[in-house]
């Protein structure tokens, strides 16, 4: 199992360039409020929250425990809908017979992308000028230029803000947030462990968007978080109940290519493989209680340690 993750932010820019220039795929963004990186995002409605699903307004069939199937509620009879003279032929032809089509249960839309509004704390702080970062454009790739020494930053303040921005889909917010998380984890050391409880909500929010790109980025950064310092894997065990439910849904989200080759595994695009790698890494770094907690939340998971 290869769990080594390369430059996540640089890979995002490379993949976007290849998709747009070579494959001709139109780049997707979650918002059109900003026309350039110098504009300010318009405020969104307070009722919009990331990961929220749309409520079903239409009538849905109800489950009948007696017959173990779904049926529409009985409609109130129409007093004008009575048989008239000459309707016998229509009855024989089946025109007036009720439909016997079996009703399927409503779809859950478990894999549908959910709302991801541009209201992250990272975006607000960056537009306000409170983050000591800027993009340094280089010939081969872009990097972050920190305006202060990264070893002097308060991780309790900055690391949750950068983690909240990993669900961004618009540049330059996405690159700054992802690359900032990578730099902070690289130089964090022992300062990362006390901040773990503050990182659970941003990670859970990014996964609940169910956006394929956002989830792939989040899982790669979660792997880097586990390997960033000692005891981080053990510290994540009590929070499996917040992270594992969405991983249980996408655990088998693989691409069936038969005897073909899926290059998405190498490019970290295969969500099922990323979920499996992340679970195995959490088990190996989570201590003796990791497997039983993963098994409780994901019953189909098989241990990679206790073979």
Coordinates of C-alpha atoms in Angstrom, one line a residue:
X1 CA 0.0 0.0 0.0
X2 CA 1.4 3.3 -1.1
X3 CA 0.2 6.1 1.1
X4 CA 2.8 8.7 0.2
X5 CA 1.1 11.8 -1.0
X6 CA 3.0 14.3 -3.2
X7 CA 2.4 18.0 -3.7
X8 CA -1.4 18.1 -3.6
X9 CA -1.8 21.8 -4.5
X10 CA 0.6 21.5 -7.4
X11 CA -1.2 18.4 -8.7
X12 CA -4.5 20.2 -8.7
X13 CA -3.2 22.9 -11.0
X14 CA -1.5 20.4 -13.3
X15 CA -4.7 18.3 -13.5
X16 CA -6.8 21.3 -14.2
X17 CA -4.5 22.4 -17.0
X18 CA -4.5 19.0 -18.6
X19 CA -8.3 18.7 -18.4
X20 CA -8.8 22.2 -19.9
X21 CA -6.1 22.3 -22.5
X22 CA -5.8 18.6 -23.6
X23 CA -9.2 17.0 -22.8
X24 CA -11.2 20.2 -23.4
X25 CA -13.1 19.8 -20.1
X26 CA -14.6 23.1 -18.9
X27 CA -13.4 24.0 -15.4
X28 CA -16.0 23.9 -12.7
X29 CA -16.4 26.4 -10.0
X30 CA -19.0 26.6 -7.2
X31 CA -19.6 30.3 -7.5
X32 CA -19.5 33.1 -10.1
X33 CA -19.5 35.9 -7.6
X34 CA -15.9 36.8 -8.3
X35 CA -14.6 37.7 -11.8
X36 CA -10.9 37.9 -10.7
X37 CA -8.8 37.3 -7.6
X38 CA -9.0 41.0 -6.7
X39 CA -12.8 41.0 -6.3
X40 CA -14.6 40.5 -3.1
X41 CA -17.2 37.7 -2.7
X42 CA -20.7 38.8 -2.3
X43 CA -22.4 37.5 0.9
X44 CA -24.5 34.4 0.5
X45 CA -27.8 33.6 2.3
X46 CA -27.4 32.5 5.9
X47 CA -29.7 29.5 5.2
X48 CA -27.1 28.0 2.8
X49 CA -24.7 25.6 4.6
X50 CA -22.2 23.3 3.1
X51 CA -23.3 19.7 2.7
X52 CA -27.0 20.6 2.9
X53 CA -29.4 18.5 0.7
X54 CA -32.5 19.7 -1.0
X55 CA -35.7 18.9 0.7
X56 CA -38.3 16.9 -1.3
X57 CA -41.3 19.1 -2.0
X58 CA -43.3 16.6 -4.1
X59 CA -45.5 13.8 -2.7
X60 CA -43.7 10.5 -2.3
X61 CA -45.2 7.0 -1.8
X62 CA -45.5 5.8 1.7
X63 CA -44.1 2.5 3.0
X64 CA -46.8 0.0 4.1
X65 CA -45.6 -2.4 6.8
X66 CA -48.5 -4.8 6.1
X67 CA -47.6 -5.4 2.4
X68 CA -43.9 -4.5 2.7
X69 CA -44.1 -2.2 -0.4
X70 CA -44.6 1.5 -1.2
X71 CA -48.0 2.8 -2.1
X72 CA -49.5 6.1 -2.9
X73 CA -52.0 7.4 -0.3
X74 CA -55.6 6.7 -1.3
X75 CA -57.0 9.7 -3.1
X76 CA -60.4 11.2 -2.1
X77 CA -63.0 9.9 -4.6
X78 CA -64.4 12.3 -7.1
X79 CA -68.2 12.5 -6.9
X80 CA -68.3 13.3 -10.7
X81 CA -66.2 10.2 -11.6
X82 CA -69.0 7.7 -12.1
X83 CA -69.8 5.3 -14.8
X84 CA -72.1 6.5 -17.5
X85 CA -74.0 4.7 -20.2
X86 CA -71.8 3.2 -22.8
X87 CA -68.7 2.9 -20.6
X88 CA -68.7 -0.9 -20.7
X89 CA -66.6 -1.1 -23.8
X90 CA -64.0 1.3 -22.2
X91 CA -63.9 -0.9 -19.1
X92 CA -63.3 -4.0 -21.3
X93 CA -60.5 -2.2 -23.1
X94 CA -58.9 -1.3 -19.8
X95 CA -59.1 2.4 -20.1
X96 CA -60.7 2.9 -16.8
X97 CA -58.7 0.4 -14.9
X98 CA -56.2 1.7 -12.3
X99 CA -52.5 1.5 -13.0
X100 CA -50.9 -1.6 -11.7
X101 CA -47.3 -0.3 -12.2
X102 CA -45.1 -1.2 -9.2
X103 CA -43.9 1.9 -7.4
X104 CA -40.2 2.0 -6.5
X105 CA -39.0 3.7 -3.3
X106 CA -37.8 7.3 -3.8
X107 CA -34.1 7.7 -4.6
X108 CA -31.8 8.7 -1.8
X109 CA -29.3 10.5 -4.1
X110 CA -26.4 9.4 -1.8
X111 CA -23.7 10.3 -4.4
X112 CA -25.2 13.6 -5.6
X113 CA -23.0 16.6 -5.1
X114 CA -24.4 18.8 -2.4
X115 CA -24.3 22.6 -1.8
X116 CA -20.9 24.1 -1.3
X117 CA -21.4 27.9 -0.8
X118 CA -18.5 30.3 -1.0
X119 CA -18.7 31.2 2.7
X120 CA -15.5 29.7 4.2
X121 CA -13.6 31.3 7.0
X122 CA -10.5 31.1 4.9
X123 CA -12.1 33.2 2.1
X124 CA -13.3 35.8 4.5
X125 CA -9.9 36.2 6.3
X126 CA -8.0 36.2 3.0
X127 CA -10.1 38.9 1.4
X128 CA -9.8 40.9 4.6
X129 CA -6.0 40.7 4.5
X130 CA -5.7 38.8 7.8
X131 CA -3.6 35.9 6.4
X132 CA 0.1 36.3 6.0
X133 CA 0.3 34.5 2.7
X134 CA 0.6 35.3 -1.0
X135 CA 1.3 33.3 -4.2
X136 CA 4.9 33.3 -5.4
X137 CA 4.8 32.6 -9.1
X138 CA 7.8 30.5 -10.3
X139 CA 8.8 29.0 -13.6
X140 CA 8.0 25.3 -12.8
X141 CA 5.3 25.7 -10.1
X142 CA 3.6 28.1 -7.8
X143 CA 4.4 28.2 -4.1
X144 CA 3.2 30.1 -1.0
X145 CA 5.3 33.1 0.2
X146 CA 4.8 33.4 3.9
X147 CA 5.1 37.0 5.1
X148 CA 6.2 35.8 8.6
X149 CA 8.2 33.0 9.9
X150 CA 6.0 29.9 9.7
X151 CA 7.5 28.6 13.0
X152 CA 6.1 31.7 14.8
X153 CA 2.5 31.1 13.8
X154 CA -0.3 30.3 16.2
X155 CA -1.5 26.9 15.0
X156 CA -4.6 27.1 17.2
X157 CA -5.7 30.1 15.1
X158 CA -4.4 29.5 11.6
X159 CA -4.5 25.7 11.0
X160 CA -8.3 25.4 11.4
X161 CA -8.8 28.4 9.1
X162 CA -6.7 26.8 6.4
X163 CA -8.4 23.5 6.8
X164 CA -11.8 25.2 6.4
X165 CA -10.7 26.4 3.0
X166 CA -9.9 23.0 1.5
X167 CA -13.5 22.7 0.2
X168 CA -13.0 25.8 -2.1
X169 CA -13.3 25.2 -5.8
X170 CA -12.2 28.7 -7.0
X171 CA -8.8 30.0 -7.4
X172 CA -6.7 31.4 -5.8
X173 CA -8.5 30.4 -2.6
X174 CA -8.2 26.6 -3.3
X175 CA -4.5 26.7 -4.0
X176 CA -3.7 28.9 -1.0
X177 CA -5.7 26.8 1.4
X178 CA -4.4 23.4 0.2
X179 CA -0.8 24.6 -0.1
X180 CA -1.0 26.4 3.3
X181 CA -2.2 23.2 5.0
X182 CA 0.7 21.3 3.5
X183 CA 3.2 23.8 4.6
X184 CA 1.7 24.0 8.1
X185 CA 1.7 20.2 8.5
X186 CA 5.3 20.0 7.2
X187 CA 6.6 22.4 9.8
X188 CA 4.1 21.8 12.6
X189 CA 5.7 19.0 14.6
X190 CA 4.4 18.8 18.1
X191 CA 2.1 21.8 17.7
X192 CA -0.3 19.9 15.5
X193 CA -1.6 17.4 18.1
X194 CA -3.3 19.9 20.4
X195 CA -5.2 21.4 17.4
X196 CA -6.8 18.1 16.3
X197 CA -10.3 18.7 17.9
X198 CA -10.6 22.0 16.0
X199 CA -9.9 20.2 12.6
X200 CA -12.7 17.7 12.8
X201 CA -15.5 20.1 11.8
X202 CA -13.7 21.5 8.7
X203 CA -12.8 17.9 7.6
X204 CA -16.3 16.7 8.1
X205 CA -17.8 19.7 6.3
X206 CA -15.5 19.2 3.3
X207 CA -16.5 15.5 3.1
X208 CA -20.2 16.2 3.4
X209 CA -20.1 18.3 0.2
X210 CA -19.8 15.0 -1.6
X211 CA -17.9 16.8 -4.4
X212 CA -15.6 14.4 -6.0
X213 CA -12.6 16.8 -6.3
X214 CA -13.1 18.2 -2.8
X215 CA -13.3 14.7 -1.3
X216 CA -10.1 13.6 -3.0
X217 CA -8.2 16.6 -1.8
X218 CA -9.6 16.2 1.8
X219 CA -8.6 12.5 1.9
X220 CA -5.0 13.3 0.7
X221 CA -4.6 16.0 3.3
X222 CA -6.1 13.7 6.0
X223 CA -3.3 11.2 5.1
X224 CA -0.7 13.9 5.5
X225 CA -2.3 15.0 8.8
X226 CA -2.0 11.4 10.2
X227 CA 1.7 11.2 9.1
X228 CA 2.6 14.7 10.2
X229 CA 3.4 14.0 13.8
X230 CA 3.4 11.3 16.5
X231 CA 0.1 10.4 18.3
X232 CA -2.0 12.2 15.7
X233 CA -3.5 8.9 14.5
X234 CA -4.4 7.9 18.1
X235 CA -5.9 11.4 18.7
X236 CA -8.3 10.9 15.7
X237 CA -9.8 7.7 17.0
X238 CA -12.5 9.4 19.2
X239 CA -13.7 11.4 16.2
X240 CA -14.2 8.4 13.8
X241 CA -18.0 8.8 14.3
X242 CA -17.8 12.2 12.6
X243 CA -15.6 11.2 9.7
X244 CA -16.4 7.5 8.9
X245 CA -20.1 7.7 7.8
X246 CA -19.3 9.5 4.6
X247 CA -16.3 7.1 4.0
X248 CA -18.7 4.2 4.4
X249 CA -20.8 5.5 1.5
X250 CA -17.8 5.9 -0.9
X251 CA -15.8 2.9 0.2
X252 CA -16.8 0.9 -3.0
X253 CA -16.9 3.9 -5.3
X254 CA -14.4 2.3 -7.8
X255 CA -14.2 2.3 -11.6
X256 CA -14.9 -1.1 -13.2
X257 CA -12.6 -1.1 -16.3
X258 CA -12.4 -4.9 -16.7
X259 CA -8.9 -5.7 -17.9
X260 CA -8.2 -2.0 -18.7
X261 CA -6.0 0.5 -16.8
X262 CA -7.5 3.2 -14.6
X263 CA -5.0 6.0 -14.4
X264 CA -7.1 7.7 -11.8
X265 CA -5.4 5.7 -9.1
X266 CA -2.0 7.2 -10.0
X267 CA -3.5 10.7 -10.2
X268 CA -5.4 10.2 -6.9
X269 CA -8.8 10.5 -8.7
X270 CA -10.2 7.1 -7.7
X271 CA -12.3 7.9 -4.7
X272 CA -12.7 4.2 -3.6
X273 CA -9.0 3.6 -3.6
X274 CA -8.3 6.8 -1.6
X275 CA -10.9 5.8 1.0
X276 CA -9.3 2.4 1.4
X277 CA -5.8 3.9 1.6
X278 CA -7.0 6.4 4.3
X279 CA -8.7 3.7 6.3
X280 CA -5.6 1.4 6.2
X281 CA -3.4 4.3 7.3
X282 CA -5.7 5.2 10.1
X283 CA -5.7 1.6 11.3
X284 CA -1.9 1.4 11.2
X285 CA -1.4 4.8 13.0
X286 CA -4.4 4.6 15.3
X287 CA -3.2 2.2 17.9
X288 CA -4.9 -0.9 19.2
X289 CA -8.4 0.6 19.4
X290 CA -8.4 1.9 15.8
X291 CA -9.6 -1.3 14.0
X292 CA -12.5 -2.0 16.3
X293 CA -13.7 1.6 15.9
X294 CA -13.4 1.5 12.1
X295 CA -15.2 -1.8 12.0
X296 CA -18.0 -0.4 14.1
X297 CA -18.6 2.4 11.6
X298 CA -17.7 0.5 8.4
X299 CA -18.7 -3.2 8.9
X300 CA -17.3 -4.2 5.5
X301 CA -13.8 -3.1 6.2
X302 CA -11.1 -5.8 6.6
X303 CA -8.0 -5.3 8.6
X304 CA -4.7 -4.8 6.9
X305 CA -2.7 -5.5 10.1
X306 CA -4.5 -8.5 11.6
X307 CA -4.5 -10.8 8.6

